[in-house]
Amino acid sequence: MSSPGADQAAQWFAAQYASAPEGVWHAPGRANLIGEHTDYNDGFVLPFALDRGTFAAAAPHQDAVLELTSRQAAGRGAGAAGRVEIPLDSLAPGSVTGWAAYPAGVVWALREAGYPVPGARVAVDSDLPQGAGLSSSAALECAVALALTELAGLDVARQELAAIARRAENDFVGVPTGIMDQSAALLCQAGHALLLDCRSGEADSVPLNPARSGLTLVIIDTRARHALTESGYGARHIECEEAARALGVRTLREVAGLESLAALTDPVLRRRARHVITENQRVLETAALLRQGQVDGIGRLLNESHASLRDDFEISWPEADVAVDAAVGAGALGARMMGGGFGGSVIALLPQDGAAVHEAVRAAFRGRGWPDPGFLNAPPSSSARRLR
Ligand code: GLA
């Protein structure tokens, strides 16, 4: 099934390479309902796929070369940077920078994993806002991973593909993220969130139909931009490892309960660990409520998650706190910052007519002289697939 986005990506490919692509693949961005900074602690997450994402139009290359072009990079006036050509045998961590490092990293990671993908031409297009905390990088990685493996006739299980895409980000691009975003891009089902146990890899689809309860999930783009490579994301990862080490466990998932945290003498590490432990609990409670069809019951857990990320994990940012307070004050059932932190988006659960909430958040931003936030409806959508 084609789509206007897929057709546009195919046209972009044709304009760049003067030939038609063999196919167009799509991977969605993600929202995370709840479960933040738990993935790299072997914990639980509950993301769902957005109805926006990244398109990769692709065709085999006769040489062992990866040719890449991005409509967004070209649009940013990147000129030649919108177009990149990389010999496959020169691929090594650190050898490619900027947006092209993500697709190049995928090719590197596939080959490292023993999947000898040949040369290819790939034209990338996206309708995801970048830096908004909606996992545009994972969408790019996963669209390219799916395109290249399918072009090569390789059948790679989706969970393995997610691990390969994560490796591209961790070891090629150099950002120490967890497995949530790539798993969401590759495993989510429409009308469902994905309950993922990041320790065992067990993945369960949990029904998520806010409309059936007269509700709607909205992403509020606070316009404050983050870059995971520059933010305190890596610092939090290290603190969690330190906390686990001090408690004598491999990861914070192994901590028996909040009582055990008394053994942590450093108050900062104690707060970081408390966030992770309570957040895991909230994910499981949220999933249980959703399984009972009680979407309206999860608002409280979203609010608690935000407080924990703000006060214990200390990764919220002023625009997120203002958006959450204004949204809840105007009738949202719950709201929380989403993603890695320090910028990006808030997710909010609203009554279906959320006009009052939109207006309240907008007014709160204007009152502070901030640019208007963006509002994006977020119906739980499907994972990556071939579109044409
Ligand atoms: C980013 C990372 C994920 C996850 C979240 C925080 O999105 O890519 O792996 O750690 O932050 O929950």
XYZ file of C-alpha atoms and ligand atoms in Angstrom:
400
model
C 0.000 0.000 0.000
C 1.561 3.259 -1.084
C 1.027 6.641 0.548
C 1.688 10.281 -0.331
C 4.793 10.170 1.885
C 6.133 7.077 0.127
C 5.435 8.602 -3.285
C 7.251 11.766 -2.281
C 10.275 9.754 -1.084
C 10.300 7.833 -4.369
C 10.217 11.120 -6.294
C 13.073 12.479 -4.183
C 15.078 9.335 -4.944
C 14.373 9.664 -8.684
C 15.338 13.336 -8.698
C 18.644 12.598 -6.940
C 19.734 9.437 -8.705
C 17.944 9.701 -12.056
C 16.425 6.226 -11.632
C 13.515 4.682 -9.765
C 13.920 3.116 -6.315
C 13.208 -0.581 -5.955
C 10.994 0.075 -2.967
C 10.076 2.485 -0.184
C 10.175 1.511 3.474
C 8.819 3.403 6.462
C 9.587 3.354 10.161
C 7.523 5.371 12.650
C 8.652 7.730 15.360
C 7.501 6.771 18.817
C 5.812 8.193 21.827
C 6.510 6.660 25.192
C 3.401 6.317 27.318
C 5.485 5.594 30.406
C 8.817 4.028 31.415
C 11.543 6.647 31.029
C 15.259 5.913 31.509
C 14.340 2.379 32.475
C 15.411 0.608 29.271
C 19.183 0.726 29.827
C 18.537 -0.317 33.427
C 17.052 -3.626 32.242
C 13.588 -2.364 33.178
C 10.140 -1.995 31.580
C 8.951 0.477 28.931
C 5.554 1.083 27.301
C 6.032 2.992 24.027
C 3.737 3.156 21.016
C 4.333 4.010 17.359
C 3.292 7.371 15.921
C 1.564 7.855 12.581
C 4.599 9.817 11.369
C 8.095 8.697 10.681
C 10.898 8.288 8.201
C 10.746 6.996 4.632
C 13.685 5.261 2.977
C 13.474 4.850 -0.802
C 16.197 2.427 -1.797
C 17.765 0.434 -4.601
C 20.858 -1.769 -4.891
C 24.131 -0.124 -6.024
C 26.347 -1.868 -8.535
C 29.439 -0.997 -6.470
C 30.252 -1.633 -2.809
C 29.220 1.918 -1.983
C 26.506 3.446 0.181
C 25.025 6.563 -1.400
C 22.762 8.584 0.840
C 20.655 11.644 0.407
C 18.269 13.315 2.827
C 15.535 15.708 1.819
C 15.692 17.374 5.235
C 19.497 17.783 5.189
C 19.291 19.235 1.679
C 16.449 21.504 2.824
C 18.571 22.817 5.683
C 20.879 24.180 3.029
C 23.397 21.457 3.777
C 24.193 21.415 0.051
C 26.637 18.596 -0.541
C 25.980 17.423 3.017
C 22.523 16.391 1.838
C 24.299 13.873 -0.390
C 26.923 11.438 0.904
C 28.879 8.611 -0.681
C 30.687 6.063 1.483
C 32.708 3.028 0.319
C 31.471 0.076 2.402
C 34.958 -1.094 3.358
C 35.772 2.326 4.847
C 32.925 2.128 7.383
C 34.222 2.392 10.933
C 32.935 4.105 14.080
C 33.783 7.792 13.870
C 34.251 7.729 10.082
C 30.896 9.391 9.329
C 29.344 12.330 11.161
C 26.018 14.168 11.092
C 22.745 12.614 9.971
C 24.489 10.138 7.633
C 26.146 8.426 10.612
C 22.813 6.758 11.481
C 22.213 4.941 8.162
C 25.947 4.327 7.716
C 26.046 2.904 11.244
C 23.222 0.530 10.358
C 25.176 -0.846 7.402
C 28.260 -1.197 9.623
C 26.264 -2.941 12.387
C 24.538 -5.284 9.911
C 27.900 -6.330 8.515
C 29.333 -6.712 12.021
C 26.397 -9.001 12.830
C 27.282 -11.175 9.837
C 24.731 -9.792 7.361
C 26.754 -8.863 4.278
C 24.484 -6.143 2.880
C 25.743 -4.961 -0.509
C 26.007 -1.399 -1.795
C 22.838 0.651 -2.005
C 21.384 4.029 -2.859
C 19.044 5.393 -0.217
C 16.965 8.575 -0.278
C 15.553 9.578 3.079
C 12.522 11.726 3.788
C 10.754 12.343 7.083
C 7.670 13.998 8.496
C 8.863 13.817 12.098
C 9.969 16.956 13.872
C 13.642 16.459 14.764
C 14.957 16.941 18.279
C 11.388 16.792 19.588
C 12.063 13.576 21.483
C 10.041 11.457 19.036
C 12.952 9.205 18.048
C 13.651 10.493 14.591
C 17.073 8.799 14.799
C 15.651 5.359 15.555
C 13.068 5.802 12.775
C 15.883 6.588 10.350
C 17.944 3.606 11.517
C 15.032 1.189 11.362
C 13.689 2.327 7.976
C 17.165 1.870 6.499
C 17.764 -1.448 8.290
C 14.515 -2.858 6.946
C 15.139 -1.517 3.448
C 18.660 -2.905 3.176
C 17.916 -6.335 4.608
C 14.842 -6.753 2.402
C 16.725 -5.535 -0.681
C 19.383 -8.143 0.054
C 16.726 -10.835 0.554
C 17.828 -11.328 4.167
C 15.257 -12.439 6.692
C 16.287 -10.873 9.991
C 13.933 -11.210 12.969
C 12.620 -7.830 14.086
C 14.035 -8.036 17.591
C 17.455 -8.789 16.197
C 17.110 -5.921 13.751
C 16.257 -3.614 16.672
C 19.419 -4.724 18.475
C 21.464 -4.089 15.328
C 19.990 -0.596 14.905
C 20.710 0.139 18.567
C 24.293 -1.017 18.070
C 24.590 1.473 15.196
C 23.557 4.253 17.560
C 25.663 3.105 20.541
C 28.865 2.019 18.842
C 28.929 3.860 15.510
C 27.244 7.181 16.317
C 28.374 6.996 19.930
C 25.181 7.692 21.904
C 24.582 5.312 24.855
C 20.818 4.848 24.374
C 18.743 1.827 25.360
C 16.643 -0.475 23.184
C 13.235 1.233 23.537
C 13.127 3.413 20.434
C 14.267 0.804 17.923
C 11.943 -1.794 19.486
C 9.012 0.596 19.210
C 9.808 1.344 15.564
C 9.976 -2.347 14.688
C 7.539 -4.139 17.016
C 4.527 -1.900 17.769
C 1.025 -2.707 16.561
C -1.709 -0.226 15.668
C -4.108 0.375 18.565
C -1.571 -0.987 21.036
C 1.361 0.011 23.185
C 4.345 -2.296 23.495
C 5.157 -3.602 26.968
C 8.808 -4.500 26.693
C 10.846 -6.181 29.396
C 14.305 -4.902 28.492
C 15.985 -7.627 30.558
C 14.355 -10.691 28.986
C 13.381 -9.094 25.684
C 9.806 -10.296 26.230
C 7.471 -8.051 24.218
C 3.689 -7.882 24.671
C 1.169 -5.747 22.842
C -1.210 -4.026 25.255
C -4.451 -2.500 23.875
C -4.338 1.296 23.900
C -7.565 2.827 22.620
C -8.059 6.199 24.278
C -10.834 7.136 21.817
C -12.989 4.287 23.150
C -12.953 6.007 26.537
C -13.639 9.427 25.007
C -10.005 10.410 25.451
C -7.105 11.348 23.272
C -3.319 11.251 23.571
C -1.541 14.387 22.480
C 2.119 15.212 22.066
C 3.049 18.751 23.026
C 6.271 19.797 21.331
C 7.735 22.318 23.768
C 10.067 23.599 21.028
C 12.975 23.381 23.464
C 15.488 21.297 21.560
C 17.693 18.583 22.940
C 20.516 16.610 21.391
C 21.164 13.295 23.077
C 24.834 13.534 22.156
C 25.202 16.758 24.117
C 22.723 16.333 26.931
C 23.073 14.844 30.346
C 21.624 11.581 29.024
C 24.956 9.773 29.216
C 25.609 11.224 32.663
C 22.355 9.692 33.963
C 23.295 6.351 32.428
C 26.604 6.423 34.324
C 24.914 7.439 37.597
C 22.544 4.481 37.316
C 25.497 2.140 36.816
C 27.209 3.688 39.829
C 24.085 3.222 41.941
C 23.817 -0.432 40.883
C 27.486 -1.028 41.670
C 27.142 0.577 45.101
C 24.161 -1.699 45.799
C 26.050 -4.772 44.645
C 23.692 -5.593 41.767
C 24.290 -5.854 38.039
C 21.521 -3.394 37.098
C 18.909 -1.371 38.980
C 16.294 -3.907 37.871
C 17.811 -6.322 40.402
C 17.143 -4.026 43.376
C 14.658 -5.791 45.651
C 12.644 -2.719 46.659
C 12.774 0.882 47.806
C 13.922 -0.219 51.300
C 17.231 -1.370 49.809
C 18.028 2.191 48.765
C 18.837 3.134 52.364
C 22.204 1.472 51.696
C 23.038 4.215 49.172
C 24.873 6.952 51.050
C 25.032 9.373 48.109
C 21.687 11.251 48.044
C 21.915 11.927 44.304
C 22.412 8.255 43.442
C 19.588 7.384 45.832
C 17.210 9.705 43.960
C 18.288 8.380 40.558
C 17.726 4.785 41.681
C 14.394 5.678 43.285
C 13.169 7.041 39.974
C 14.095 3.873 38.107
C 12.527 1.541 40.660
C 9.278 3.480 41.019
C 9.052 4.035 37.247
C 9.268 0.291 36.564
C 6.382 -0.179 38.996
C 4.355 2.528 37.254
C 4.871 0.882 33.861
C 3.474 -2.403 35.152
C 0.525 -0.647 36.818
C -0.216 1.276 33.620
C -0.131 -1.906 31.525
C -2.465 -3.646 33.997
C -4.971 -0.762 33.821
C -4.854 -0.742 30.012
C -5.504 -4.478 29.922
C -8.645 -3.798 31.962
C -9.671 -1.064 29.521
C -9.199 1.623 32.175
C -7.379 4.242 30.128
C -8.740 7.004 32.349
C -7.010 5.403 35.335
C -3.512 5.993 34.000
C -3.502 9.803 34.291
C -2.316 9.664 37.888
C 0.615 7.450 36.896
C 1.631 9.864 34.130
C 1.664 12.714 36.650
C 3.708 10.676 39.124
C 6.175 9.776 36.384
C 6.661 13.441 35.573
C 7.267 14.365 39.209
C 9.802 11.570 39.515
C 11.645 12.618 36.338
C 11.637 16.240 37.493
C 12.586 15.789 41.145
C 14.457 12.485 41.423
C 15.991 12.067 37.987
C 16.279 15.833 37.363
C 15.978 15.767 33.583
C 12.871 17.865 33.020
C 13.113 21.371 31.561
C 11.142 24.577 32.248
C 8.891 24.352 29.166
C 7.953 20.752 30.041
C 7.081 21.630 33.641
C 4.950 24.565 32.507
C 3.205 22.479 29.816
C 2.443 19.668 32.276
C 1.094 22.042 34.942
C -0.988 24.049 32.479
C -2.377 20.909 30.813
C -3.360 19.235 34.083
C -4.736 22.524 35.418
C -7.007 22.790 32.359
C -8.422 19.275 32.500
C -5.807 16.844 31.219
C -6.120 13.531 33.093
C -2.343 13.315 33.201
C 0.804 14.575 31.507
C 4.524 13.945 31.609
C 7.756 14.834 29.918
C 8.786 12.218 27.398
C 12.062 10.775 26.154
C 15.656 11.413 27.117
C 15.018 14.759 28.810
C 16.409 18.328 28.714
C 14.157 19.252 25.784
C 11.610 17.772 23.400
C 8.004 16.863 24.079
C 5.361 16.218 26.690
C 2.675 13.541 26.351
C -0.769 14.317 27.723
C -3.999 12.373 28.109
C -6.923 14.676 27.346
C -10.667 14.582 26.991
C -11.462 14.205 23.278
C -12.248 17.881 22.977
C -8.933 19.117 24.306
C -9.331 22.712 23.094
C -9.249 24.129 26.627
C -5.985 22.328 27.359
C -4.379 23.495 24.115
C -5.411 27.052 24.906
C -4.132 26.891 28.493
C -0.721 25.566 27.450
C -0.441 28.126 24.665
C -1.371 30.942 27.050
C 1.163 29.773 29.644
C 3.903 29.781 26.988
C 2.919 33.190 25.638
C 2.885 34.575 29.165
C 6.552 33.647 29.444
C 7.475 34.949 26.019
C 8.140 31.449 24.664
C 7.326 30.367 21.094
C 3.978 28.590 20.691
C 4.165 24.863 21.436
C 3.179 22.342 18.749
C 0.298 19.895 19.211
C 0.326 16.502 17.550
C -2.396 13.884 17.839
C -0.828 10.557 18.650
C -3.011 7.600 17.659
C -1.104 4.358 18.427
C 0.052 3.208 14.985
C 1.891 0.371 13.199
C 5.587 -0.422 13.168
C 7.998 -0.299 10.240
C 6.973 -1.787 6.889
C 7.443 -1.663 3.157
C 5.049 0.816 1.572
C 5.706 0.311 -2.143
C 15.967 8.101 24.577
C 16.713 6.785 24.354
C 15.928 5.596 24.874
C 15.461 5.825 26.313
C 14.825 7.200 26.464
C 14.508 7.523 27.901
O 14.804 8.128 23.806
O 16.972 6.612 22.983
O 16.691 4.426 24.767
O 16.517 5.636 27.219
O 15.638 8.227 25.949
O 13.534 6.688 28.377
